[in-house]
Amino acid sequence: MNHSDFVHLHLHTQYSLLDGACQLETLIAKLKEYRMGACAITDHGNMFGAIEFYDLAMKNGIKPIIGSEVYIAPDSRFEKSSRGIKDASYHLILLAKNETGYKNLIKLVSSGFLEGFYYRPRIDKEILAEYSKGLICTSACLKGEIPHLINTGRIDQARKVVDEYKSIFGKENFYLEIQDNLIPDQNKVNEEIVKIARDMDIGLVATNDVHYVEKDHARAHEVLLCIQTQTTMDDPNRMKLQTEEFYFKSKEEMSRSIGTIAPEAIKNTMVIADKCNLELDFKKHHLPNYHVPESYTREGYLRELVDEGLKKRYPEGDTVVKNRVDHELKVIEKFGYPSYFLIAWDF
């Protein structure tokens, strides 16, 4: 099968809770219809759908790219008192290139919930720099830091932030997003983004911030936002996306719009997809490790506990039982299960 030479790298599934409306089965069907050989999911602040999407995509011959649209604190992730929800964070796209990037993405997302949570699960540039290896970063939507600075006339500051992300990820792993969603502010941002990219030798990438699969799903998505914000469709002040362009567009649709602005932005979706080659092994069992006292191995500690139990139950000894226990312990050790049994004992 000839694959499309464009892939979506900024997309929200149903796991962007009460915001994304791309159901995974429907998404996979659309990917096959458009002959797209890869796709990223970038749910808001989480990776809830990562394994389900990975498994489903692999079974259908599609390369899964695991990512997240993380929330970046304007200052420290520990600063939680000075801003309201609209100013508490910026958006940023992170994509895992490999297992290292996947593990680092897990650490970043977890930190957002455990350390930086303030309205949203937030991280900051300090921890981003610590766990940047194996990740590709893109500048996100109008709620991203760079687009926001451009949109508010702070071009010089936007360029400084571009340098910061370039330093964190390396030039080859940082891209500036351009979108065509018919929002006037987006057109303004696109124009400056292209200038910055060419002046500073940064790659451009075309995205559509996909929130639903079909264009006629826009109204259903609006209902979803009403549920999130506890309002109704007849409220003129309800939260909604500004246009109905946030659907899963074909390569032809993306090329007609963004391809005329920056053709390389379409091609770079494939460049990024080629860089992302995460392999997850679902056949291998990953058991947790039990921390045993110093000077013990897990196998030795389990045997000691079993021997203590034997003495209590069979104070006079029983050769048949002892031989049976030795056999079972050898099987447990052979298959790497001592930690499992120690955890079960300690529960």
CSV table of N, CA and C in Angstrom, one decimal, residues 139 146-151 155 158-159 175-179 185-205 261-262:
chain,number,residue,atom,x,y,z
A,139,SER,N,6.0,23.4,19.1
A,139,SER,CA,5.6,24.6,19.9
A,139,SER,C,4.1,24.7,20.2
A,146,ILE,N,5.3,30.3,22.8
A,146,ILE,CA,5.8,31.0,21.6
A,146,ILE,C,4.7,31.7,20.9
A,147,PRO,N,3.6,31.0,20.5
A,147,PRO,CA,2.5,31.7,19.8
A,147,PRO,C,1.9,32.8,20.6
A,148,HIS,N,1.8,32.5,21.9
A,148,HIS,CA,1.2,33.5,22.8
A,148,HIS,C,2.0,34.8,22.8
A,149,LEU,N,3.3,34.7,22.9
A,149,LEU,CA,4.2,35.9,22.9
A,149,LEU,C,4.1,36.6,21.5
A,150,ILE,N,4.1,35.9,20.5
A,150,ILE,CA,3.9,36.5,19.1
A,150,ILE,C,2.6,37.2,19.1
A,151,ASN,N,1.5,36.6,19.5
A,151,ASN,CA,0.2,37.2,19.4
A,151,ASN,C,0.0,38.4,20.3
A,155,ILE,N,7.8,39.8,20.1
A,155,ILE,CA,8.5,39.0,19.2
A,155,ILE,C,9.9,38.7,19.7
A,158,ALA,N,9.7,36.0,22.2
A,158,ALA,CA,9.4,34.7,21.5
A,158,ALA,C,10.6,34.1,21.0
A,159,ARG,N,11.5,34.9,20.4
A,159,ARG,CA,12.7,34.4,19.9
A,159,ARG,C,13.7,33.8,21.0
A,175,TYR,N,10.7,21.8,16.8
A,175,TYR,CA,10.0,22.3,15.6
A,175,TYR,C,9.0,23.3,16.0
A,176,LEU,N,8.7,24.3,15.1
A,176,LEU,CA,7.7,25.3,15.3
A,176,LEU,C,6.5,24.9,14.5
A,177,GLU,N,5.3,24.8,15.2
A,177,GLU,CA,4.1,24.4,14.5
A,177,GLU,C,3.4,25.5,13.8
A,178,ILE,N,2.9,25.2,12.6
A,178,ILE,CA,1.9,26.1,12.0
A,178,ILE,C,0.7,25.4,11.7
A,179,GLN,N,-0.5,26.1,11.9
A,179,GLN,CA,-1.8,25.5,11.7
A,179,GLN,C,-2.6,26.4,10.8
A,185,ASP,N,-6.1,35.2,14.6
A,185,ASP,CA,-4.8,35.3,15.4
A,185,ASP,C,-3.8,34.2,14.9
A,186,GLN,N,-4.3,33.1,14.4
A,186,GLN,CA,-3.5,32.0,13.9
A,186,GLN,C,-2.7,32.4,12.7
A,187,ASN,N,-3.4,33.2,11.8
A,187,ASN,CA,-2.7,33.7,10.6
A,187,ASN,C,-1.6,34.6,10.9
A,188,LYS,N,-1.8,35.5,11.9
A,188,LYS,CA,-0.8,36.4,12.4
A,188,LYS,C,0.4,35.6,13.0
A,189,VAL,N,0.1,34.6,13.8
A,189,VAL,CA,1.2,33.8,14.4
A,189,VAL,C,1.9,33.0,13.3
A,190,ASN,N,1.2,32.4,12.4
A,190,ASN,CA,1.9,31.7,11.3
A,190,ASN,C,2.9,32.5,10.6
A,191,GLU,N,2.5,33.7,10.2
A,191,GLU,CA,3.4,34.6,9.5
A,191,GLU,C,4.7,34.8,10.2
A,192,GLU,N,4.6,35.1,11.5
A,192,GLU,CA,5.8,35.3,12.3
A,192,GLU,C,6.6,34.1,12.6
A,193,ILE,N,5.9,33.0,12.8
A,193,ILE,CA,6.5,31.7,13.0
A,193,ILE,C,7.4,31.3,11.8
A,194,VAL,N,6.9,31.5,10.6
A,194,VAL,CA,7.7,31.2,9.4
A,194,VAL,C,9.0,32.0,9.4
A,195,LYS,N,8.8,33.3,9.7
A,195,LYS,CA,10.0,34.2,9.7
A,195,LYS,C,11.0,33.8,10.8
A,196,ILE,N,10.6,33.5,12.0
A,196,ILE,CA,11.5,33.0,13.0
A,196,ILE,C,12.2,31.7,12.6
A,197,ALA,N,11.4,30.8,12.1
A,197,ALA,CA,12.0,29.5,11.7
A,197,ALA,C,13.1,29.6,10.7
A,198,ARG,N,12.9,30.5,9.7
A,198,ARG,CA,13.9,30.7,8.6
A,198,ARG,C,15.1,31.5,9.1
A,199,ASP,N,14.8,32.5,10.0
A,199,ASP,CA,15.9,33.3,10.5
A,199,ASP,C,16.8,32.5,11.5
A,200,MET,N,16.1,31.6,12.3
A,200,MET,CA,16.9,30.9,13.3
A,200,MET,C,17.2,29.4,12.9
A,201,ASP,N,16.9,29.1,11.7
A,201,ASP,CA,17.2,27.7,11.2
A,201,ASP,C,16.5,26.6,12.1
A,202,ILE,N,15.2,26.8,12.3
A,202,ILE,CA,14.4,25.9,13.0
A,202,ILE,C,13.4,25.2,12.1
A,203,GLY,N,13.1,23.9,12.2
A,203,GLY,CA,12.2,23.2,11.4
A,203,GLY,C,10.7,23.7,11.6
A,204,LEU,N,10.0,23.7,10.6
A,204,LEU,CA,8.5,23.9,10.6
A,204,LEU,C,7.8,22.6,10.5
A,205,VAL,N,6.6,22.5,11.2
A,205,VAL,CA,5.8,21.3,11.0
A,205,VAL,C,4.3,21.7,11.0
A,261,ILE,N,1.9,27.9,2.4
A,261,ILE,CA,2.6,28.8,3.3
A,261,ILE,C,4.1,28.3,3.5
A,262,ALA,N,4.2,27.1,3.7
A,262,ALA,CA,5.5,26.5,4.0
A,262,ALA,C,5.5,25.0,3.6
